[in-house]
């Protein structure tokens, strides 16, 4: 199967030396890419700015901003044969500065408020588009992540429905051993059919293997 995976944060620059971002390190997405390659799948990994090594057998496309990430994902998905899998682990910045200055802004030039505009929702955009395509393309499997601090399952169900996904991998980032930068994760699979499967605390690679198996089963 063909896997397209996003990983890491995005950066939204307001001038050449300043940006908005988040603490994502890309570990979960790189683990998914590695696990898929280990199962013999063809993998394109669209990565935001991270310091991780590219897993063996994985084709990596580096991007910086959410808009670049969307363009790369669209390009990769359109290159895939029908029946691809898209796993969206990236911590995409939901807003970007309305303007990005070509030169460093001096303190005197900056105001106390920053005007922001919404970034595209990458997962929602590509999942919506696939639904309206020919049946073969519509068979793409879409898996999202939901990092939450409260109402984890309810939020995951809402995102699964609103983004038109096959599954959401939900985790409570306030729990010990879960979240940004660590090598473990405790996740819950929330499927389109409403079923919920809570997994124990595992390494991110073990979680990734379970996700890849699940995608294999989800393929129509
Ligand atoms: N996502 C995306 N593009 C965005 C925001 C999110 O592709 N601009 C994807 C993430 O990669 C993840 C899923 O959507 O797979 C859920 O992301 P999350 O940040 O948990 O949710 P949001 O849609 O941003 O919703 P909210 O702010 O209400 O929590």
PDB file of C-alpha atoms and ligand atoms in Angstrom:
ATOM      1  CA  UNK A   1       0.000   0.000   0.000  1.00  0.00           C
ATOM      2  CA  UNK A   2       1.007   3.658  -0.380  1.00  0.00           C
ATOM      3  CA  UNK A   3       1.225   5.725   2.783  1.00  0.00           C
ATOM      4  CA  UNK A   4       1.412   9.507   2.977  1.00  0.00           C
ATOM      5  CA  UNK A   5       2.283  10.646   6.514  1.00  0.00           C
ATOM      6  CA  UNK A   6       2.635  14.173   7.913  1.00  0.00           C
ATOM      7  CA  UNK A   7       4.812  14.817  10.951  1.00  0.00           C
ATOM      8  CA  UNK A   8       6.186  17.548  13.160  1.00  0.00           C
ATOM      9  CA  UNK A   9       5.126  21.153  13.632  1.00  0.00           C
ATOM     10  CA  UNK A  10       4.711  23.861  11.024  1.00  0.00           C
ATOM     11  CA  UNK A  11       6.339  27.273  11.259  1.00  0.00           C
ATOM     12  CA  UNK A  12       4.504  30.436  10.361  1.00  0.00           C
ATOM     13  CA  UNK A  13       6.945  33.291   9.874  1.00  0.00           C
ATOM     14  CA  UNK A  14       6.203  36.949  10.538  1.00  0.00           C
ATOM     15  CA  UNK A  15       9.643  38.051   9.365  1.00  0.00           C
ATOM     16  CA  UNK A  16      12.845  36.151   8.461  1.00  0.00           C
ATOM     17  CA  UNK A  17      13.794  35.621  12.133  1.00  0.00           C
ATOM     18  CA  UNK A  18      10.467  35.121  13.951  1.00  0.00           C
ATOM     19  CA  UNK A  19       7.731  32.516  13.696  1.00  0.00           C
ATOM     20  CA  UNK A  20       4.707  30.935  15.407  1.00  0.00           C
ATOM     21  CA  UNK A  21       5.006  27.210  16.095  1.00  0.00           C
ATOM     22  CA  UNK A  22       4.531  24.503  18.746  1.00  0.00           C
ATOM     23  CA  UNK A  23       6.664  21.897  20.595  1.00  0.00           C
ATOM     24  CA  UNK A  24       5.992  18.930  18.280  1.00  0.00           C
ATOM     25  CA  UNK A  25       9.168  16.905  17.644  1.00  0.00           C
ATOM     26  CA  UNK A  26       7.746  14.639  14.897  1.00  0.00           C
ATOM     27  CA  UNK A  27       8.443  11.406  16.809  1.00  0.00           C
ATOM     28  CA  UNK A  28       4.963   9.907  16.375  1.00  0.00           C
ATOM     29  CA  UNK A  29       4.823  10.590  12.637  1.00  0.00           C
ATOM     30  CA  UNK A  30       8.348   9.331  12.007  1.00  0.00           C
ATOM     31  CA  UNK A  31       7.428   6.163  13.913  1.00  0.00           C
ATOM     32  CA  UNK A  32       4.353   5.666  11.687  1.00  0.00           C
ATOM     33  CA  UNK A  33       6.485   6.154   8.559  1.00  0.00           C
ATOM     34  CA  UNK A  34       9.071   3.690   9.871  1.00  0.00           C
ATOM     35  CA  UNK A  35       6.450   1.097  10.866  1.00  0.00           C
ATOM     36  CA  UNK A  36       4.757   1.329   7.446  1.00  0.00           C
ATOM     37  CA  UNK A  37       8.086   0.931   5.617  1.00  0.00           C
ATOM     38  CA  UNK A  38       8.941  -2.051   7.839  1.00  0.00           C
ATOM     39  CA  UNK A  39       5.678  -3.685   6.679  1.00  0.00           C
ATOM     40  CA  UNK A  40       6.777  -3.251   3.064  1.00  0.00           C
ATOM     41  CA  UNK A  41       4.560  -0.267   2.216  1.00  0.00           C
ATOM     42  CA  UNK A  42       5.689   2.641   0.044  1.00  0.00           C
ATOM     43  CA  UNK A  43       5.930   5.736   2.253  1.00  0.00           C
ATOM     44  CA  UNK A  44       6.081   9.489   1.574  1.00  0.00           C
ATOM     45  CA  UNK A  45       6.767  11.437   4.772  1.00  0.00           C
ATOM     46  CA  UNK A  46       5.904  15.143   4.653  1.00  0.00           C
ATOM     47  CA  UNK A  47       7.852  16.635   7.544  1.00  0.00           C
ATOM     48  CA  UNK A  48       7.798  20.049   9.174  1.00  0.00           C
ATOM     49  CA  UNK A  49      11.033  21.389  10.710  1.00  0.00           C
ATOM     50  CA  UNK A  50      12.324  18.552  12.933  1.00  0.00           C
ATOM     51  CA  UNK A  51      15.751  17.141  13.746  1.00  0.00           C
ATOM     52  CA  UNK A  52      14.962  13.434  13.312  1.00  0.00           C
ATOM     53  CA  UNK A  53      16.698  11.086  10.908  1.00  0.00           C
ATOM     54  CA  UNK A  54      14.683   9.838   7.937  1.00  0.00           C
ATOM     55  CA  UNK A  55      13.617   6.213   8.561  1.00  0.00           C
ATOM     56  CA  UNK A  56      15.046   3.609   6.206  1.00  0.00           C
ATOM     57  CA  UNK A  57      13.042   3.050   3.030  1.00  0.00           C
ATOM     58  CA  UNK A  58      11.028   6.271   3.463  1.00  0.00           C
ATOM     59  CA  UNK A  59      10.873   9.138   0.950  1.00  0.00           C
ATOM     60  CA  UNK A  60      10.915  12.428   2.848  1.00  0.00           C
ATOM     61  CA  UNK A  61       9.613  15.818   1.708  1.00  0.00           C
ATOM     62  CA  UNK A  62      10.615  18.735   3.958  1.00  0.00           C
ATOM     63  CA  UNK A  63       8.244  21.676   4.346  1.00  0.00           C
ATOM     64  CA  UNK A  64       7.994  24.673   6.647  1.00  0.00           C
ATOM     65  CA  UNK A  65       4.516  26.218   6.716  1.00  0.00           C
ATOM     66  CA  UNK A  66       1.000  24.745   6.801  1.00  0.00           C
ATOM     67  CA  UNK A  67       0.345  25.948   3.264  1.00  0.00           C
ATOM     68  CA  UNK A  68       3.495  24.242   2.004  1.00  0.00           C
ATOM     69  CA  UNK A  69       2.477  21.097   3.870  1.00  0.00           C
ATOM     70  CA  UNK A  70      -0.968  21.124   2.240  1.00  0.00           C
ATOM     71  CA  UNK A  71       0.553  21.555  -1.236  1.00  0.00           C
ATOM     72  CA  UNK A  72       2.993  18.675  -0.636  1.00  0.00           C
ATOM     73  CA  UNK A  73       0.243  16.378   0.680  1.00  0.00           C
ATOM     74  CA  UNK A  74      -2.026  17.167  -2.279  1.00  0.00           C
ATOM     75  CA  UNK A  75       0.824  16.473  -4.680  1.00  0.00           C
ATOM     76  CA  UNK A  76       1.695  13.185  -2.988  1.00  0.00           C
ATOM     77  CA  UNK A  77      -1.902  11.968  -2.783  1.00  0.00           C
ATOM     78  CA  UNK A  78      -2.558  12.795  -6.434  1.00  0.00           C
ATOM     79  CA  UNK A  79       0.525  10.766  -7.385  1.00  0.00           C
ATOM     80  CA  UNK A  80      -0.718   7.721  -5.504  1.00  0.00           C
ATOM     81  CA  UNK A  81      -2.601   4.864  -7.008  1.00  0.00           C
ATOM     82  CA  UNK A  82      -6.146   4.552  -5.630  1.00  0.00           C
ATOM     83  CA  UNK A  83      -6.417   3.003  -2.195  1.00  0.00           C
ATOM     84  CA  UNK A  84      -3.708   5.046  -0.506  1.00  0.00           C
ATOM     85  CA  UNK A  85      -3.565   5.806   3.217  1.00  0.00           C
ATOM     86  CA  UNK A  86      -3.121   9.280   4.684  1.00  0.00           C
ATOM     87  CA  UNK A  87      -2.009   9.463   8.326  1.00  0.00           C
ATOM     88  CA  UNK A  88      -2.002  13.014   9.651  1.00  0.00           C
ATOM     89  CA  UNK A  89       0.158  13.289  12.767  1.00  0.00           C
ATOM     90  CA  UNK A  90       1.455  16.827  12.146  1.00  0.00           C
ATOM     91  CA  UNK A  91       0.800  19.545  14.701  1.00  0.00           C
ATOM     92  CA  UNK A  92      -0.270  22.082  12.112  1.00  0.00           C
ATOM     93  CA  UNK A  93      -0.396  25.711  13.250  1.00  0.00           C
ATOM     94  CA  UNK A  94      -4.026  26.779  12.973  1.00  0.00           C
ATOM     95  CA  UNK A  95      -3.136  30.436  12.345  1.00  0.00           C
ATOM     96  CA  UNK A  96      -0.380  32.360  10.594  1.00  0.00           C
ATOM     97  CA  UNK A  97       0.566  36.024  10.727  1.00  0.00           C
ATOM     98  CA  UNK A  98      -1.486  37.993   8.194  1.00  0.00           C
ATOM     99  CA  UNK A  99       1.737  39.403   6.747  1.00  0.00           C
ATOM    100  CA  UNK A 100       5.307  38.161   6.561  1.00  0.00           C
ATOM    101  CA  UNK A 101       7.852  40.958   6.232  1.00  0.00           C
ATOM    102  CA  UNK A 102      10.726  40.440   3.789  1.00  0.00           C
ATOM    103  CA  UNK A 103      13.183  42.014   6.242  1.00  0.00           C
ATOM    104  CA  UNK A 104      13.599  41.712  10.003  1.00  0.00           C
ATOM    105  CA  UNK A 105      11.060  43.900  11.767  1.00  0.00           C
ATOM    106  CA  UNK A 106      12.642  46.383  14.135  1.00  0.00           C
ATOM    107  CA  UNK A 107      11.058  46.803  17.562  1.00  0.00           C
ATOM    108  CA  UNK A 108       9.910  50.272  16.605  1.00  0.00           C
ATOM    109  CA  UNK A 109       8.068  48.889  13.566  1.00  0.00           C
ATOM    110  CA  UNK A 110       6.087  46.265  15.484  1.00  0.00           C
ATOM    111  CA  UNK A 111       2.771  46.884  17.213  1.00  0.00           C
ATOM    112  CA  UNK A 112       1.663  45.081  20.392  1.00  0.00           C
ATOM    113  CA  UNK A 113      -0.919  43.043  18.534  1.00  0.00           C
ATOM    114  CA  UNK A 114      -0.298  40.591  15.760  1.00  0.00           C
ATOM    115  CA  UNK A 115      -2.952  40.116  13.091  1.00  0.00           C
ATOM    116  CA  UNK A 116      -3.484  36.429  12.338  1.00  0.00           C
ATOM    117  CA  UNK A 117      -5.345  34.565   9.612  1.00  0.00           C
ATOM    118  CA  UNK A 118      -6.592  30.972   9.627  1.00  0.00           C
ATOM    119  CA  UNK A 119      -4.488  28.273   8.032  1.00  0.00           C
ATOM    120  CA  UNK A 120      -6.114  25.532   5.965  1.00  0.00           C
ATOM    121  CA  UNK A 121      -7.087  22.330   7.755  1.00  0.00           C
ATOM    122  CA  UNK A 122      -4.953  19.925   5.727  1.00  0.00           C
ATOM    123  CA  UNK A 123      -6.655  16.707   6.776  1.00  0.00           C
ATOM    124  CA  UNK A 124     -10.173  18.054   6.348  1.00  0.00           C
ATOM    125  CA  UNK A 125      -9.355  19.541   2.939  1.00  0.00           C
ATOM    126  CA  UNK A 126      -7.933  16.361   1.425  1.00  0.00           C
ATOM    127  CA  UNK A 127     -10.518  14.041   3.028  1.00  0.00           C
ATOM    128  CA  UNK A 128     -13.390  16.204   1.754  1.00  0.00           C
ATOM    129  CA  UNK A 129     -11.924  16.310  -1.737  1.00  0.00           C
ATOM    130  CA  UNK A 130     -11.408  12.543  -1.890  1.00  0.00           C
ATOM    131  CA  UNK A 131     -15.048  11.936  -1.010  1.00  0.00           C
ATOM    132  CA  UNK A 132     -16.134  13.762  -4.152  1.00  0.00           C
ATOM    133  CA  UNK A 133     -13.776  11.885  -6.440  1.00  0.00           C
ATOM    134  CA  UNK A 134     -14.240   8.734  -8.470  1.00  0.00           C
ATOM    135  CA  UNK A 135     -14.947   5.651  -6.306  1.00  0.00           C
ATOM    136  CA  UNK A 136     -11.407   4.330  -6.711  1.00  0.00           C
ATOM    137  CA  UNK A 137      -9.864   7.545  -5.308  1.00  0.00           C
ATOM    138  CA  UNK A 138     -12.586   7.847  -2.702  1.00  0.00           C
ATOM    139  CA  UNK A 139     -11.234   4.614  -1.231  1.00  0.00           C
ATOM    140  CA  UNK A 140      -8.298   6.469   0.376  1.00  0.00           C
ATOM    141  CA  UNK A 141      -8.089   5.725   4.110  1.00  0.00           C
ATOM    142  CA  UNK A 142      -7.849   8.827   6.324  1.00  0.00           C
ATOM    143  CA  UNK A 143      -6.472   8.672   9.852  1.00  0.00           C
ATOM    144  CA  UNK A 144      -6.148  11.718  12.092  1.00  0.00           C
ATOM    145  CA  UNK A 145      -4.745  12.407  15.522  1.00  0.00           C
ATOM    146  CA  UNK A 146      -6.324  14.368  18.343  1.00  0.00           C
ATOM    147  CA  UNK A 147      -4.150  15.680  21.120  1.00  0.00           C
ATOM    148  CA  UNK A 148      -6.529  16.748  23.858  1.00  0.00           C
ATOM    149  CA  UNK A 149      -6.434  17.934  27.441  1.00  0.00           C
ATOM    150  CA  UNK A 150     -10.098  17.154  28.245  1.00  0.00           C
ATOM    151  CA  UNK A 151     -13.174  15.295  26.894  1.00  0.00           C
ATOM    152  CA  UNK A 152     -10.788  13.137  24.873  1.00  0.00           C
ATOM    153  CA  UNK A 153     -13.249  10.600  23.409  1.00  0.00           C
ATOM    154  CA  UNK A 154     -16.041  13.105  22.728  1.00  0.00           C
ATOM    155  CA  UNK A 155     -13.587  15.433  20.964  1.00  0.00           C
ATOM    156  CA  UNK A 156     -12.119  12.550  18.947  1.00  0.00           C
ATOM    157  CA  UNK A 157     -15.624  11.478  17.820  1.00  0.00           C
ATOM    158  CA  UNK A 158     -16.444  15.033  16.788  1.00  0.00           C
ATOM    159  CA  UNK A 159     -13.215  15.344  14.751  1.00  0.00           C
ATOM    160  CA  UNK A 160     -13.711  11.929  13.134  1.00  0.00           C
ATOM    161  CA  UNK A 161     -17.194  12.994  11.991  1.00  0.00           C
ATOM    162  CA  UNK A 162     -16.411  16.593  11.028  1.00  0.00           C
ATOM    163  CA  UNK A 163     -13.252  15.718   9.110  1.00  0.00           C
ATOM    164  CA  UNK A 164     -14.829  12.664   7.475  1.00  0.00           C
ATOM    165  CA  UNK A 165     -12.196  10.203   8.711  1.00  0.00           C
ATOM    166  CA  UNK A 166     -11.917   6.448   9.086  1.00  0.00           C
ATOM    167  CA  UNK A 167     -10.240   6.729  12.465  1.00  0.00           C
ATOM    168  CA  UNK A 168      -8.902   9.180  15.034  1.00  0.00           C
ATOM    169  CA  UNK A 169      -5.981   8.284  17.269  1.00  0.00           C
ATOM    170  CA  UNK A 170      -6.741  10.215  20.431  1.00  0.00           C
ATOM    171  CA  UNK A 171      -4.438  10.977  23.281  1.00  0.00           C
ATOM    172  CA  UNK A 172      -4.592  12.964  26.478  1.00  0.00           C
ATOM    173  CA  UNK A 173      -1.438  15.074  26.405  1.00  0.00           C
ATOM    174  CA  UNK A 174      -1.695  15.795  30.132  1.00  0.00           C
ATOM    175  CA  UNK A 175      -1.176  12.088  30.934  1.00  0.00           C
ATOM    176  CA  UNK A 176       2.256  10.911  32.044  1.00  0.00           C
ATOM    177  CA  UNK A 177       4.170   9.239  29.178  1.00  0.00           C
ATOM    178  CA  UNK A 178       2.026  10.853  26.451  1.00  0.00           C
ATOM    179  CA  UNK A 179       2.388  13.937  24.326  1.00  0.00           C
ATOM    180  CA  UNK A 180       5.168  16.066  22.902  1.00  0.00           C
ATOM    181  CA  UNK A 181       8.770  14.887  22.799  1.00  0.00           C
ATOM    182  CA  UNK A 182       8.492  11.601  24.749  1.00  0.00           C
ATOM    183  CA  UNK A 183       9.127   8.135  23.279  1.00  0.00           C
ATOM    184  CA  UNK A 184       5.912   6.605  24.610  1.00  0.00           C
ATOM    185  CA  UNK A 185       2.237   7.247  24.065  1.00  0.00           C
ATOM    186  CA  UNK A 186      -1.073   6.004  25.414  1.00  0.00           C
ATOM    187  CA  UNK A 187      -3.714   6.334  22.751  1.00  0.00           C
ATOM    188  CA  UNK A 188      -7.308   5.389  22.067  1.00  0.00           C
ATOM    189  CA  UNK A 189      -8.531   4.396  18.625  1.00  0.00           C
ATOM    190  CA  UNK A 190     -11.887   6.013  17.851  1.00  0.00           C
ATOM    191  CA  UNK A 191     -13.281   4.534  14.643  1.00  0.00           C
ATOM    192  CA  UNK A 192     -15.811   5.821  12.166  1.00  0.00           C
ATOM    193  CA  UNK A 193     -18.288   3.125  13.239  1.00  0.00           C
ATOM    194  CA  UNK A 194     -18.187   4.554  16.780  1.00  0.00           C
ATOM    195  CA  UNK A 195     -16.085   1.768  18.287  1.00  0.00           C
ATOM    196  CA  UNK A 196     -13.448   2.760  20.837  1.00  0.00           C
ATOM    197  CA  UNK A 197     -10.279   0.819  21.666  1.00  0.00           C
ATOM    198  CA  UNK A 198      -8.063   1.986  24.492  1.00  0.00           C
ATOM    199  CA  UNK A 199      -4.450   0.835  24.165  1.00  0.00           C
ATOM    200  CA  UNK A 200      -1.999   0.576  27.058  1.00  0.00           C
ATOM    201  CA  UNK A 201       1.077   2.804  27.440  1.00  0.00           C
ATOM    202  CA  UNK A 202       3.459   1.713  24.659  1.00  0.00           C
ATOM    203  CA  UNK A 203       6.480   3.034  22.789  1.00  0.00           C
ATOM    204  CA  UNK A 204       5.589   5.308  19.875  1.00  0.00           C
ATOM    205  CA  UNK A 205       6.936   2.649  17.493  1.00  0.00           C
ATOM    206  CA  UNK A 206       4.605   0.016  19.001  1.00  0.00           C
ATOM    207  CA  UNK A 207       1.670   2.452  18.700  1.00  0.00           C
ATOM    208  CA  UNK A 208       2.733   3.127  15.097  1.00  0.00           C
ATOM    209  CA  UNK A 209       2.735  -0.597  14.293  1.00  0.00           C
ATOM    210  CA  UNK A 210      -0.814  -0.899  15.613  1.00  0.00           C
ATOM    211  CA  UNK A 211      -1.893   2.080  13.489  1.00  0.00           C
ATOM    212  CA  UNK A 212      -0.367   0.569  10.355  1.00  0.00           C
ATOM    213  CA  UNK A 213      -2.118  -2.782  10.976  1.00  0.00           C
ATOM    214  CA  UNK A 214      -5.374  -0.948  11.537  1.00  0.00           C
ATOM    215  CA  UNK A 215      -4.937   0.912   8.212  1.00  0.00           C
ATOM    216  CA  UNK A 216      -4.334  -2.394   6.451  1.00  0.00           C
ATOM    217  CA  UNK A 217      -7.626  -3.679   7.914  1.00  0.00           C
ATOM    218  CA  UNK A 218      -9.485  -0.454   7.104  1.00  0.00           C
ATOM    219  CA  UNK A 219      -8.660  -0.615   3.418  1.00  0.00           C
ATOM    220  CA  UNK A 220     -11.930  -1.260   1.593  1.00  0.00           C
TER     221      UNK A 220
HETATM  222  N1  LIG B   1      -4.902  19.041  11.250  1.00  0.00           N
HETATM  223  C1  LIG B   1      -4.552  19.433   9.958  1.00  0.00           C
HETATM  224  N2  LIG B   1      -4.505  20.759   9.645  1.00  0.00           N
HETATM  225  C2  LIG B   1      -4.790  21.705  10.577  1.00  0.00           C
HETATM  226  C3  LIG B   1      -5.130  21.313  11.903  1.00  0.00           C
HETATM  227  C4  LIG B   1      -5.177  19.972  12.194  1.00  0.00           C
HETATM  228  O1  LIG B   1      -4.310  18.569   9.103  1.00  0.00           O
HETATM  229  N3  LIG B   1      -4.721  22.991  10.256  1.00  0.00           N
HETATM  230  C5  LIG B   1      -4.988  17.593  11.559  1.00  0.00           C
HETATM  231  C6  LIG B   1      -3.959  17.103  12.560  1.00  0.00           C
HETATM  232  O2  LIG B   1      -2.795  16.614  11.918  1.00  0.00           O
HETATM  233  C7  LIG B   1      -4.710  15.985  13.270  1.00  0.00           C
HETATM  234  C8  LIG B   1      -6.166  16.421  13.210  1.00  0.00           C
HETATM  235  O3  LIG B   1      -6.246  17.366  12.146  1.00  0.00           O
HETATM  236  O4  LIG B   1      -4.614  14.767  12.596  1.00  0.00           O
HETATM  237  C9  LIG B   1      -6.696  17.029  14.478  1.00  0.00           C
HETATM  238  O5  LIG B   1      -5.884  18.096  14.862  1.00  0.00           O
HETATM  239  P1  LIG B   1      -6.144  18.909  16.217  1.00  0.00           P
HETATM  240  O6  LIG B   1      -5.125  19.991  16.323  1.00  0.00           O
HETATM  241  O7  LIG B   1      -6.320  17.939  17.348  1.00  0.00           O
HETATM  242  O8  LIG B   1      -7.564  19.511  15.956  1.00  0.00           O
HETATM  243  P2  LIG B   1      -8.126  20.804  15.292  1.00  0.00           P
HETATM  244  O9  LIG B   1      -8.783  20.395  14.030  1.00  0.00           O
HETATM  245  O10 LIG B   1      -7.097  21.895  15.201  1.00  0.00           O
HETATM  246  O11 LIG B   1      -9.302  21.174  16.307  1.00  0.00           O
HETATM  247  P3  LIG B   1      -9.350  21.940  17.713  1.00  0.00           P
HETATM  248  O12 LIG B   1      -8.554  23.183  17.568  1.00  0.00           O
HETATM  249  O13 LIG B   1     -10.843  22.177  17.852  1.00  0.00           O
HETATM  250  O14 LIG B   1      -8.847  20.986  18.767  1.00  0.00           O
END
